[in-house]
Amino acid sequence: MPSWAIVGATRGIGFEYVNQLSSDAKNEVFALIRSQKTAGPLNELAASRKNIHVLETDIGNPTKLKETAGEIGSIGGGKLDVLVYNAFFHGDSAELSPSAFAGREEELENYFFEPLKVNVLHLIHTVNAFLSLIKKGMERKIIYISSPSGDLEFNRVSELSTAVGYSISKAAGALVMTKYASELKSEGIRALSISPGWVETDAAKDLITSPGAFEVILSTLRKYNPNVKGMISPKESVESMLSVIKGLDESTSGKFLSHKGNLEWF
Ligand SMILES: NC(=O)c1ccc[n+]([C@@H]2O[C@H](COP(=O)([O-])OP(=O)(O)OC[C@H]3O[C@@H](n4cnc5c(N)ncnc54)[C@H](OP(=O)(O)O)[C@@H]3O)[C@@H](O)[C@H]2O)c1
């Protein structure tokens, strides 16, 4: 029975991973959450599907993560096939370009380090806690949900000068995955960073803070790809990503790809 752990599973893309994967009774799905506060829809889904296991954990706490790995191991037969690290932190001050932080250094420090913690450091804690389970799995895949904001070429072409902390952290997270891919290649473990596209979720909607904000984002994305029409649904994004993950092998391990399996982010 293929087993999957989705980190950050209450809403948006993480929830949709759980939904699509658990619709196949052959999959065992571990939905990792930080709190029950927003887990209503996930609990409802889990109540109707026996192959979903909702586990509360703390990705910033290696001891707690080890306990969670123990729970996954005992439910899932001592192994885990695929880990999807989807949890993230965006941070405030998203509208500021680097030079705007002159005179706001304290703000910069929080804005810089907080996304790095969740999007990079806690990624490493999580992978390390689950690695012994993954080594015993059949699929042996580690997936990091990154973002086009973490791609240098996208930032260059779209002239995106804002979202500094988030962008840096998503690039760094992708680099960490390349390191894991190199380190674990000989053990048959494959690591991939993947972007979900521009997806209609709470996070994406939160960035539309004023009436004209949607058009501003759209015109930025259109500098990169003039054909972008708008956000795609979580359903479409996750279906596409699952197809890329299915094809992940030694030749693509360590890459940072779009949901389309290439460098076309939108
Ligand atoms: N939507 C887009 O257009 C887009 C574009 C590029 C990349 N992404 C990436 O896609 C991923 C998912 O984003 P989304 O759009 O689905 O966002 P979302 O709707 O805001 O959902 C984020 C999920 O992550 C969980 N989460 C956040 N911090 C966590 C933590 N410390 N521990 C456990 N869970 C945590 C949230 O749980 P709570 O309910 O507890 O808050 C929620 O379930 C992120 O990595 C994001 O960077 C999204």
PDB file of C-alpha atoms and ligand atoms in Angstrom:
ATOM      1  CA  MET A   1       0.000   0.000   0.000  1.00  0.00           C
ATOM      2  CA  PRO A   2       1.739   3.265  -1.069  1.00  0.00           C
ATOM      3  CA  SER A   3       1.890   5.683   1.854  1.00  0.00           C
ATOM      4  CA  TRP A   4       2.095   9.458   1.633  1.00  0.00           C
ATOM      5  CA  ALA A   5       2.683  12.135   4.273  1.00  0.00           C
ATOM      6  CA  ILE A   6       1.399  15.598   3.405  1.00  0.00           C
ATOM      7  CA  VAL A   7       2.797  18.325   5.646  1.00  0.00           C
ATOM      8  CA  GLY A   8       0.365  21.255   5.982  1.00  0.00           C
ATOM      9  CA  ALA A   9      -2.841  19.470   5.058  1.00  0.00           C
ATOM     10  CA  THR A  10      -5.756  21.485   6.432  1.00  0.00           C
ATOM     11  CA  ARG A  11      -6.344  23.811   3.501  1.00  0.00           C
ATOM     12  CA  GLY A  12      -5.489  24.706  -0.075  1.00  0.00           C
ATOM     13  CA  ILE A  13      -3.001  22.595  -1.985  1.00  0.00           C
ATOM     14  CA  GLY A  14      -2.122  20.314   0.963  1.00  0.00           C
ATOM     15  CA  PHE A  15      -5.788  19.483   1.529  1.00  0.00           C
ATOM     16  CA  GLU A  16      -6.231  18.731  -2.177  1.00  0.00           C
ATOM     17  CA  TYR A  17      -3.263  16.331  -2.088  1.00  0.00           C
ATOM     18  CA  VAL A  18      -4.984  14.455   0.736  1.00  0.00           C
ATOM     19  CA  ASN A  19      -8.289  14.525  -1.135  1.00  0.00           C
ATOM     20  CA  GLN A  20      -6.933  13.189  -4.426  1.00  0.00           C
ATOM     21  CA  LEU A  21      -4.577  10.613  -2.935  1.00  0.00           C
ATOM     22  CA  SER A  22      -7.113   9.226  -0.488  1.00  0.00           C
ATOM     23  CA  SER A  23      -9.735   8.835  -3.226  1.00  0.00           C
ATOM     24  CA  ASP A  24      -7.706   5.738  -4.174  1.00  0.00           C
ATOM     25  CA  ALA A  25      -8.261   3.209  -1.386  1.00  0.00           C
ATOM     26  CA  LYS A  26      -4.876   1.659  -2.175  1.00  0.00           C
ATOM     27  CA  ASN A  27      -3.110   4.750  -0.773  1.00  0.00           C
ATOM     28  CA  GLU A  28      -2.499   5.380   2.916  1.00  0.00           C
ATOM     29  CA  VAL A  29      -2.408   9.145   3.576  1.00  0.00           C
ATOM     30  CA  PHE A  30      -0.938  10.844   6.635  1.00  0.00           C
ATOM     31  CA  ALA A  31      -2.289  14.389   6.860  1.00  0.00           C
ATOM     32  CA  LEU A  32       0.087  16.376   9.071  1.00  0.00           C
ATOM     33  CA  ILE A  33      -1.299  19.520  10.648  1.00  0.00           C
ATOM     34  CA  ARG A  34      -0.149  22.032  13.243  1.00  0.00           C
ATOM     35  CA  SER A  35      -3.527  22.549  14.886  1.00  0.00           C
ATOM     36  CA  GLN A  36      -7.125  21.428  14.835  1.00  0.00           C
ATOM     37  CA  LYS A  37      -8.317  25.042  14.503  1.00  0.00           C
ATOM     38  CA  THR A  38      -8.642  24.909  10.701  1.00  0.00           C
ATOM     39  CA  ALA A  39      -8.974  21.145  10.326  1.00  0.00           C
ATOM     40  CA  GLY A  40     -12.785  20.922  10.093  1.00  0.00           C
ATOM     41  CA  PRO A  41     -13.018  19.985   6.381  1.00  0.00           C
ATOM     42  CA  LEU A  42     -10.035  17.628   6.691  1.00  0.00           C
ATOM     43  CA  ASN A  43     -11.598  15.831   9.666  1.00  0.00           C
ATOM     44  CA  GLU A  44     -14.852  15.531   7.743  1.00  0.00           C
ATOM     45  CA  LEU A  45     -13.034  13.935   4.817  1.00  0.00           C
ATOM     46  CA  ALA A  46     -11.096  11.643   7.161  1.00  0.00           C
ATOM     47  CA  ALA A  47     -14.345  10.523   8.779  1.00  0.00           C
ATOM     48  CA  SER A  48     -15.522   9.204   5.429  1.00  0.00           C
ATOM     49  CA  ARG A  49     -12.198   7.663   4.303  1.00  0.00           C
ATOM     50  CA  LYS A  50     -10.412   5.133   6.462  1.00  0.00           C
ATOM     51  CA  ASN A  51      -7.116   5.613   4.628  1.00  0.00           C
ATOM     52  CA  ILE A  52      -6.631   9.157   5.988  1.00  0.00           C
ATOM     53  CA  HIS A  53      -4.776   9.597   9.286  1.00  0.00           C
ATOM     54  CA  VAL A  54      -4.786  13.130  10.676  1.00  0.00           C
ATOM     55  CA  LEU A  55      -1.747  13.728  12.898  1.00  0.00           C
ATOM     56  CA  GLU A  56      -0.911  16.902  14.792  1.00  0.00           C
ATOM     57  CA  THR A  57       2.783  17.712  14.816  1.00  0.00           C
ATOM     58  CA  ASP A  58       5.259  20.589  15.117  1.00  0.00           C
ATOM     59  CA  ILE A  59       7.656  20.948  12.203  1.00  0.00           C
ATOM     60  CA  GLY A  60       9.841  23.252  14.283  1.00  0.00           C
ATOM     61  CA  ASN A  61      10.372  20.608  16.956  1.00  0.00           C
ATOM     62  CA  PRO A  62      12.572  17.625  16.007  1.00  0.00           C
ATOM     63  CA  THR A  63      11.513  15.668  19.123  1.00  0.00           C
ATOM     64  CA  LYS A  64       7.833  16.019  18.245  1.00  0.00           C
ATOM     65  CA  LEU A  65       8.593  15.132  14.619  1.00  0.00           C
ATOM     66  CA  LYS A  66      10.328  11.931  15.782  1.00  0.00           C
ATOM     67  CA  GLU A  67       7.190  11.022  17.746  1.00  0.00           C
ATOM     68  CA  THR A  68       5.112  11.653  14.616  1.00  0.00           C
ATOM     69  CA  ALA A  69       7.487   9.480  12.589  1.00  0.00           C
ATOM     70  CA  GLY A  70       6.919   6.773  15.214  1.00  0.00           C
ATOM     71  CA  GLU A  71       3.130   7.085  14.783  1.00  0.00           C
ATOM     72  CA  ILE A  72       3.440   6.899  10.994  1.00  0.00           C
ATOM     73  CA  GLY A  73       5.719   3.893  11.321  1.00  0.00           C
ATOM     74  CA  SER A  74       3.356   2.005  13.574  1.00  0.00           C
ATOM     75  CA  ILE A  75       0.267   2.703  11.433  1.00  0.00           C
ATOM     76  CA  GLY A  76       2.064   2.336   8.088  1.00  0.00           C
ATOM     77  CA  GLY A  77       4.099  -0.830   8.613  1.00  0.00           C
ATOM     78  CA  GLY A  78       7.418   0.831   9.435  1.00  0.00           C
ATOM     79  CA  LYS A  79       7.818   2.762   6.175  1.00  0.00           C
ATOM     80  CA  LEU A  80       6.778   5.858   4.265  1.00  0.00           C
ATOM     81  CA  ASP A  81       6.767   6.039   0.464  1.00  0.00           C
ATOM     82  CA  VAL A  82       6.413   9.740  -0.337  1.00  0.00           C
ATOM     83  CA  LEU A  83       6.856  12.850   1.810  1.00  0.00           C
ATOM     84  CA  VAL A  84       5.332  16.106   0.519  1.00  0.00           C
ATOM     85  CA  TYR A  85       6.481  19.218   2.384  1.00  0.00           C
ATOM     86  CA  ASN A  86       3.815  21.790   1.596  1.00  0.00           C
ATOM     87  CA  ALA A  87       3.640  23.920   4.786  1.00  0.00           C
ATOM     88  CA  PHE A  88       5.066  27.391   4.435  1.00  0.00           C
ATOM     89  CA  PHE A  89       5.282  30.893   5.819  1.00  0.00           C
ATOM     90  CA  HIS A  90       4.993  33.950   3.623  1.00  0.00           C
ATOM     91  CA  GLY A  91       5.531  36.780   6.070  1.00  0.00           C
ATOM     92  CA  ASP A  92       4.475  40.400   6.098  1.00  0.00           C
ATOM     93  CA  SER A  93       6.068  43.320   4.237  1.00  0.00           C
ATOM     94  CA  ALA A  94       5.566  41.374   1.012  1.00  0.00           C
ATOM     95  CA  GLU A  95       5.135  44.576  -0.958  1.00  0.00           C
ATOM     96  CA  LEU A  96       8.615  45.898  -0.084  1.00  0.00           C
ATOM     97  CA  SER A  97      11.646  45.716  -2.374  1.00  0.00           C
ATOM     98  CA  PRO A  98      15.088  45.245  -0.734  1.00  0.00           C
ATOM     99  CA  SER A  99      16.061  48.922  -0.587  1.00  0.00           C
ATOM    100  CA  ALA A 100      12.798  49.810   1.167  1.00  0.00           C
ATOM    101  CA  PHE A 101      14.174  48.129   4.290  1.00  0.00           C
ATOM    102  CA  ALA A 102      16.754  50.893   4.803  1.00  0.00           C
ATOM    103  CA  GLY A 103      15.843  52.310   8.207  1.00  0.00           C
ATOM    104  CA  ARG A 104      13.558  49.320   8.875  1.00  0.00           C
ATOM    105  CA  GLU A 105      16.323  46.867   9.756  1.00  0.00           C
ATOM    106  CA  GLU A 106      14.526  45.241  12.667  1.00  0.00           C
ATOM    107  CA  GLU A 107      11.530  44.541  10.460  1.00  0.00           C
ATOM    108  CA  LEU A 108      13.872  43.126   7.823  1.00  0.00           C
ATOM    109  CA  GLU A 109      15.373  40.705  10.308  1.00  0.00           C
ATOM    110  CA  ASN A 110      11.981  39.129  11.111  1.00  0.00           C
ATOM    111  CA  TYR A 111      10.893  39.283   7.529  1.00  0.00           C
ATOM    112  CA  PHE A 112      14.124  37.593   6.439  1.00  0.00           C
ATOM    113  CA  PHE A 113      14.465  34.858   9.064  1.00  0.00           C
ATOM    114  CA  GLU A 114      10.851  33.778   9.697  1.00  0.00           C
ATOM    115  CA  PRO A 115      10.228  32.386   6.174  1.00  0.00           C
ATOM    116  CA  LEU A 116      13.692  30.802   6.263  1.00  0.00           C
ATOM    117  CA  LYS A 117      12.725  28.922   9.409  1.00  0.00           C
ATOM    118  CA  VAL A 118       9.521  27.366   8.134  1.00  0.00           C
ATOM    119  CA  ASN A 119      10.421  27.052   4.452  1.00  0.00           C
ATOM    120  CA  VAL A 120      13.990  25.779   4.912  1.00  0.00           C
ATOM    121  CA  LEU A 121      15.070  24.882   8.448  1.00  0.00           C
ATOM    122  CA  HIS A 122      11.875  23.039   9.328  1.00  0.00           C
ATOM    123  CA  LEU A 123      12.000  21.309   5.955  1.00  0.00           C
ATOM    124  CA  ILE A 124      15.351  19.820   7.005  1.00  0.00           C
ATOM    125  CA  HIS A 125      13.994  18.830  10.444  1.00  0.00           C
ATOM    126  CA  THR A 126      11.031  17.127   8.780  1.00  0.00           C
ATOM    127  CA  VAL A 127      12.995  15.248   6.141  1.00  0.00           C
ATOM    128  CA  ASN A 128      15.539  14.100   8.718  1.00  0.00           C
ATOM    129  CA  ALA A 129      12.840  12.877  11.098  1.00  0.00           C
ATOM    130  CA  PHE A 130      11.169  10.804   8.378  1.00  0.00           C
ATOM    131  CA  LEU A 131      14.239   9.645   6.475  1.00  0.00           C
ATOM    132  CA  SER A 132      14.556   6.230   8.091  1.00  0.00           C
ATOM    133  CA  LEU A 133      10.903   5.528   7.176  1.00  0.00           C
ATOM    134  CA  ILE A 134      11.459   6.734   3.589  1.00  0.00           C
ATOM    135  CA  LYS A 135      14.500   4.493   3.239  1.00  0.00           C
ATOM    136  CA  LYS A 136      12.243   1.522   3.971  1.00  0.00           C
ATOM    137  CA  GLY A 137       9.597   2.653   1.455  1.00  0.00           C
ATOM    138  CA  MET A 138       9.123   1.405  -2.101  1.00  0.00           C
ATOM    139  CA  GLU A 139       8.748   4.816  -3.801  1.00  0.00           C
ATOM    140  CA  ARG A 140      11.408   6.663  -1.775  1.00  0.00           C
ATOM    141  CA  LYS A 141      10.436  10.187  -2.823  1.00  0.00           C
ATOM    142  CA  ILE A 142      10.774  13.532  -1.046  1.00  0.00           C
ATOM    143  CA  ILE A 143       8.844  16.457  -2.522  1.00  0.00           C
ATOM    144  CA  TYR A 144       9.158  20.140  -1.615  1.00  0.00           C
ATOM    145  CA  ILE A 145       6.471  22.561  -2.742  1.00  0.00           C
ATOM    146  CA  SER A 146       8.417  25.603  -3.824  1.00  0.00           C
ATOM    147  CA  SER A 147       7.289  28.619  -5.828  1.00  0.00           C
ATOM    148  CA  PRO A 148       8.251  30.465  -9.021  1.00  0.00           C
ATOM    149  CA  SER A 149       9.252  33.246  -6.599  1.00  0.00           C
ATOM    150  CA  GLY A 150      12.207  31.017  -5.742  1.00  0.00           C
ATOM    151  CA  ASP A 151      13.394  30.830  -9.354  1.00  0.00           C
ATOM    152  CA  LEU A 152      16.033  33.406 -10.338  1.00  0.00           C
ATOM    153  CA  GLU A 153      14.989  33.525 -13.976  1.00  0.00           C
ATOM    154  CA  PHE A 154      11.329  34.096 -13.104  1.00  0.00           C
ATOM    155  CA  ASN A 155      12.302  36.983 -10.790  1.00  0.00           C
ATOM    156  CA  ARG A 156      14.557  38.449 -13.472  1.00  0.00           C
ATOM    157  CA  VAL A 157      12.102  38.265 -16.351  1.00  0.00           C
ATOM    158  CA  SER A 158       8.999  39.273 -14.387  1.00  0.00           C
ATOM    159  CA  GLU A 159      10.960  42.021 -12.592  1.00  0.00           C
ATOM    160  CA  LEU A 160       9.533  40.865  -9.272  1.00  0.00           C
ATOM    161  CA  SER A 161      11.483  42.907  -6.734  1.00  0.00           C
ATOM    162  CA  THR A 162       9.173  42.325  -3.764  1.00  0.00           C
ATOM    163  CA  ALA A 163       8.346  39.281  -1.583  1.00  0.00           C
ATOM    164  CA  VAL A 164      12.033  39.240  -0.662  1.00  0.00           C
ATOM    165  CA  GLY A 165      12.039  36.942   2.383  1.00  0.00           C
ATOM    166  CA  TYR A 166       9.597  34.440   0.884  1.00  0.00           C
ATOM    167  CA  SER A 167      11.416  34.299  -2.465  1.00  0.00           C
ATOM    168  CA  ILE A 168      14.824  33.762  -0.837  1.00  0.00           C
ATOM    169  CA  SER A 169      13.425  31.001   1.371  1.00  0.00           C
ATOM    170  CA  LYS A 170      11.746  29.180  -1.526  1.00  0.00           C
ATOM    171  CA  ALA A 171      14.986  29.275  -3.526  1.00  0.00           C
ATOM    172  CA  ALA A 172      16.907  28.015  -0.498  1.00  0.00           C
ATOM    173  CA  GLY A 173      14.388  25.214   0.100  1.00  0.00           C
ATOM    174  CA  ALA A 174      14.837  24.071  -3.499  1.00  0.00           C
ATOM    175  CA  LEU A 175      18.598  24.061  -3.039  1.00  0.00           C
ATOM    176  CA  VAL A 176      18.254  21.923   0.080  1.00  0.00           C
ATOM    177  CA  MET A 177      16.322  19.389  -1.973  1.00  0.00           C
ATOM    178  CA  THR A 178      19.113  19.285  -4.553  1.00  0.00           C
ATOM    179  CA  LYS A 179      21.512  18.542  -1.686  1.00  0.00           C
ATOM    180  CA  TYR A 180      19.291  15.683  -0.463  1.00  0.00           C
ATOM    181  CA  ALA A 181      19.060  14.339  -4.025  1.00  0.00           C
ATOM    182  CA  SER A 182      22.858  14.238  -4.234  1.00  0.00           C
ATOM    183  CA  GLU A 183      23.359  12.779  -0.785  1.00  0.00           C
ATOM    184  CA  LEU A 184      20.718  10.071  -1.115  1.00  0.00           C
ATOM    185  CA  LYS A 185      21.087   9.156  -4.794  1.00  0.00           C
ATOM    186  CA  SER A 186      22.964   5.921  -4.112  1.00  0.00           C
ATOM    187  CA  GLU A 187      20.206   4.807  -1.721  1.00  0.00           C
ATOM    188  CA  GLY A 188      17.571   5.164  -4.443  1.00  0.00           C
ATOM    189  CA  ILE A 189      15.900   8.170  -2.813  1.00  0.00           C
ATOM    190  CA  ARG A 190      14.634  10.873  -5.171  1.00  0.00           C
ATOM    191  CA  ALA A 191      14.071  14.492  -4.154  1.00  0.00           C
ATOM    192  CA  LEU A 192      12.181  17.101  -6.152  1.00  0.00           C
ATOM    193  CA  SER A 193      11.116  20.722  -5.759  1.00  0.00           C
ATOM    194  CA  ILE A 194       7.931  21.528  -7.579  1.00  0.00           C
ATOM    195  CA  SER A 195       5.913  24.680  -8.099  1.00  0.00           C
ATOM    196  CA  PRO A 196       2.129  24.340  -8.014  1.00  0.00           C
ATOM    197  CA  GLY A 197       1.425  27.187 -10.457  1.00  0.00           C
ATOM    198  CA  TRP A 198      -0.743  30.151  -9.500  1.00  0.00           C
ATOM    199  CA  VAL A 199      -3.438  28.435  -7.517  1.00  0.00           C
ATOM    200  CA  GLU A 200      -6.700  29.679  -6.085  1.00  0.00           C
ATOM    201  CA  THR A 201      -6.145  29.153  -2.355  1.00  0.00           C
ATOM    202  CA  ASP A 202      -6.370  31.272   0.779  1.00  0.00           C
ATOM    203  CA  ALA A 203      -2.675  32.117   0.443  1.00  0.00           C
ATOM    204  CA  ALA A 204      -3.026  33.370  -3.126  1.00  0.00           C
ATOM    205  CA  LYS A 205      -6.205  35.270  -2.292  1.00  0.00           C
ATOM    206  CA  ASP A 206      -4.511  36.886   0.730  1.00  0.00           C
ATOM    207  CA  LEU A 207      -2.097  38.616  -1.657  1.00  0.00           C
ATOM    208  CA  ILE A 208      -4.988  40.379  -3.376  1.00  0.00           C
ATOM    209  CA  THR A 209      -5.163  43.117  -0.789  1.00  0.00           C
ATOM    210  CA  SER A 210      -6.710  45.885  -2.891  1.00  0.00           C
ATOM    211  CA  PRO A 211      -9.100  46.115  -5.876  1.00  0.00           C
ATOM    212  CA  GLY A 212      -6.249  46.547  -8.394  1.00  0.00           C
ATOM    213  CA  ALA A 213      -3.938  43.941  -6.853  1.00  0.00           C
ATOM    214  CA  PHE A 214      -5.112  41.052  -9.025  1.00  0.00           C
ATOM    215  CA  GLU A 215      -4.230  42.981 -12.207  1.00  0.00           C
ATOM    216  CA  VAL A 216      -0.814  43.919 -10.786  1.00  0.00           C
ATOM    217  CA  ILE A 217       0.001  40.257 -10.082  1.00  0.00           C
ATOM    218  CA  LEU A 218      -1.378  39.175 -13.443  1.00  0.00           C
ATOM    219  CA  SER A 219       0.690  41.737 -15.349  1.00  0.00           C
ATOM    220  CA  THR A 220       3.826  40.639 -13.447  1.00  0.00           C
ATOM    221  CA  LEU A 221       3.202  36.992 -14.374  1.00  0.00           C
ATOM    222  CA  ARG A 222       2.460  37.962 -17.978  1.00  0.00           C
ATOM    223  CA  LYS A 223       5.941  39.427 -18.329  1.00  0.00           C
ATOM    224  CA  TYR A 224       7.106  35.852 -17.917  1.00  0.00           C
ATOM    225  CA  ASN A 225       4.294  34.192 -19.857  1.00  0.00           C
ATOM    226  CA  PRO A 226       1.915  36.469 -21.817  1.00  0.00           C
ATOM    227  CA  ASN A 227      -0.654  33.666 -21.939  1.00  0.00           C
ATOM    228  CA  VAL A 228      -1.387  33.535 -18.197  1.00  0.00           C
ATOM    229  CA  LYS A 229      -5.128  33.941 -17.765  1.00  0.00           C
ATOM    230  CA  GLY A 230      -5.552  33.638 -14.009  1.00  0.00           C
ATOM    231  CA  MET A 231      -5.355  31.220 -11.145  1.00  0.00           C
ATOM    232  CA  ILE A 232      -5.850  27.507 -11.648  1.00  0.00           C
ATOM    233  CA  SER A 233      -7.849  25.336  -9.269  1.00  0.00           C
ATOM    234  CA  PRO A 234      -6.184  23.253  -6.537  1.00  0.00           C
ATOM    235  CA  LYS A 235      -7.643  20.218  -8.359  1.00  0.00           C
ATOM    236  CA  GLU A 236      -5.837  21.023 -11.614  1.00  0.00           C
ATOM    237  CA  SER A 237      -2.603  21.944  -9.829  1.00  0.00           C
ATOM    238  CA  VAL A 238      -2.439  18.773  -7.725  1.00  0.00           C
ATOM    239  CA  GLU A 239      -3.440  16.481 -10.623  1.00  0.00           C
ATOM    240  CA  SER A 240      -0.578  17.949 -12.647  1.00  0.00           C
ATOM    241  CA  MET A 241       1.938  17.744  -9.791  1.00  0.00           C
ATOM    242  CA  LEU A 242       1.009  14.120  -9.060  1.00  0.00           C
ATOM    243  CA  SER A 243       1.738  13.246 -12.655  1.00  0.00           C
ATOM    244  CA  VAL A 244       5.192  14.887 -12.406  1.00  0.00           C
ATOM    245  CA  ILE A 245       5.860  13.134  -9.081  1.00  0.00           C
ATOM    246  CA  LYS A 246       4.867   9.805 -10.627  1.00  0.00           C
ATOM    247  CA  GLY A 247       7.543  10.300 -13.291  1.00  0.00           C
ATOM    248  CA  LEU A 248      10.251  11.373 -10.823  1.00  0.00           C
ATOM    249  CA  ASP A 249      13.324   9.224 -11.307  1.00  0.00           C
ATOM    250  CA  GLU A 250      17.098   9.482 -11.121  1.00  0.00           C
ATOM    251  CA  SER A 251      17.220  11.731 -14.196  1.00  0.00           C
ATOM    252  CA  THR A 252      14.961  14.399 -12.656  1.00  0.00           C
ATOM    253  CA  SER A 253      15.939  14.018  -9.006  1.00  0.00           C
ATOM    254  CA  GLY A 254      17.318  17.255  -7.550  1.00  0.00           C
ATOM    255  CA  LYS A 255      15.516  19.470 -10.072  1.00  0.00           C
ATOM    256  CA  PHE A 256      13.097  22.298  -9.466  1.00  0.00           C
ATOM    257  CA  LEU A 257      10.196  21.857 -11.899  1.00  0.00           C
ATOM    258  CA  SER A 258       6.807  23.380 -12.517  1.00  0.00           C
ATOM    259  CA  HIS A 259       3.526  21.506 -12.159  1.00  0.00           C
ATOM    260  CA  LYS A 260       3.848  20.964 -15.920  1.00  0.00           C
ATOM    261  CA  GLY A 261       7.107  19.069 -15.397  1.00  0.00           C
ATOM    262  CA  ASN A 262       9.270  21.765 -17.010  1.00  0.00           C
ATOM    263  CA  LEU A 263      10.277  25.361 -16.349  1.00  0.00           C
ATOM    264  CA  GLU A 264       7.017  26.855 -17.558  1.00  0.00           C
ATOM    265  CA  TRP A 265       5.769  28.118 -14.223  1.00  0.00           C
ATOM    266  CA  PHE A 266       2.305  29.244 -15.374  1.00  0.00           C
TER     267      PHE A 266
HETATM  268  N1  LIG B   1      -1.334  29.242  -4.045  1.00  0.00           N
HETATM  269  C1  LIG B   1      -0.364  29.594  -4.888  1.00  0.00           C
HETATM  270  O1  LIG B   1      -0.601  30.279  -5.916  1.00  0.00           O
HETATM  271  C2  LIG B   1       1.046  29.146  -4.652  1.00  0.00           C
HETATM  272  C3  LIG B   1       2.028  29.581  -5.578  1.00  0.00           C
HETATM  273  C4  LIG B   1       3.334  29.170  -5.384  1.00  0.00           C
HETATM  274  C5  LIG B   1       3.654  28.328  -4.314  1.00  0.00           C
HETATM  275  N2  LIG B   1       2.685  27.938  -3.437  1.00  0.00           N
HETATM  276  C6  LIG B   1       3.095  27.043  -2.360  1.00  0.00           C
HETATM  277  O2  LIG B   1       2.113  26.048  -2.162  1.00  0.00           O
HETATM  278  C7  LIG B   1       2.140  25.619  -0.802  1.00  0.00           C
HETATM  279  C8  LIG B   1       0.727  25.598  -0.248  1.00  0.00           C
HETATM  280  O3  LIG B   1       0.182  26.895  -0.329  1.00  0.00           O
HETATM  281  P1  LIG B   1      -1.392  27.173  -0.381  1.00  0.00           P
HETATM  282  O4  LIG B   1      -1.581  28.164  -1.451  1.00  0.00           O
HETATM  283  O5  LIG B   1      -2.158  25.903  -0.400  1.00  0.00           O
HETATM  284  O6  LIG B   1      -1.576  27.917   1.022  1.00  0.00           O
HETATM  285  P2  LIG B   1      -2.762  27.898   2.098  1.00  0.00           P
HETATM  286  O7  LIG B   1      -4.063  27.733   1.428  1.00  0.00           O
HETATM  287  O8  LIG B   1      -2.512  29.089   2.947  1.00  0.00           O
HETATM  288  O9  LIG B   1      -2.461  26.576   2.938  1.00  0.00           O
HETATM  289  C9  LIG B   1      -1.276  26.464   3.653  1.00  0.00           C
HETATM  290  C10 LIG B   1      -1.314  25.189   4.452  1.00  0.00           C
HETATM  291  O10 LIG B   1      -0.054  25.043   5.136  1.00  0.00           O
HETATM  292  C11 LIG B   1      -0.336  24.849   6.513  1.00  0.00           C
HETATM  293  N3  LIG B   1       0.752  25.320   7.338  1.00  0.00           N
HETATM  294  C12 LIG B   1       1.342  26.547   7.320  1.00  0.00           C
HETATM  295  N4  LIG B   1       2.305  26.597   8.234  1.00  0.00           N
HETATM  296  C13 LIG B   1       2.330  25.390   8.851  1.00  0.00           C
HETATM  297  C14 LIG B   1       3.105  24.833   9.881  1.00  0.00           C
HETATM  298  N5  LIG B   1       4.058  25.533  10.493  1.00  0.00           N
HETATM  299  N6  LIG B   1       2.870  23.542  10.251  1.00  0.00           N
HETATM  300  C15 LIG B   1       1.907  22.830   9.635  1.00  0.00           C
HETATM  301  N7  LIG B   1       1.126  23.307   8.649  1.00  0.00           N
HETATM  302  C16 LIG B   1       1.341  24.572   8.274  1.00  0.00           C
HETATM  303  C17 LIG B   1      -1.626  25.602   6.765  1.00  0.00           C
HETATM  304  O11 LIG B   1      -2.203  25.165   7.971  1.00  0.00           O
HETATM  305  P3  LIG B   1      -3.149  26.113   8.898  1.00  0.00           P
HETATM  306  O12 LIG B   1      -4.562  25.867   8.430  1.00  0.00           O
HETATM  307  O13 LIG B   1      -2.887  25.614  10.269  1.00  0.00           O
HETATM  308  O14 LIG B   1      -2.730  27.534   8.676  1.00  0.00           O
HETATM  309  C18 LIG B   1      -2.406  25.194   5.520  1.00  0.00           C
HETATM  310  O15 LIG B   1      -2.922  23.900   5.645  1.00  0.00           O
HETATM  311  C19 LIG B   1       3.092  26.558  -0.072  1.00  0.00           C
HETATM  312  O16 LIG B   1       4.325  25.918   0.103  1.00  0.00           O
HETATM  313  C20 LIG B   1       3.228  27.737  -1.007  1.00  0.00           C
HETATM  314  O17 LIG B   1       4.471  28.395  -0.904  1.00  0.00           O
HETATM  315  C21 LIG B   1       1.396  28.329  -3.580  1.00  0.00           C
END
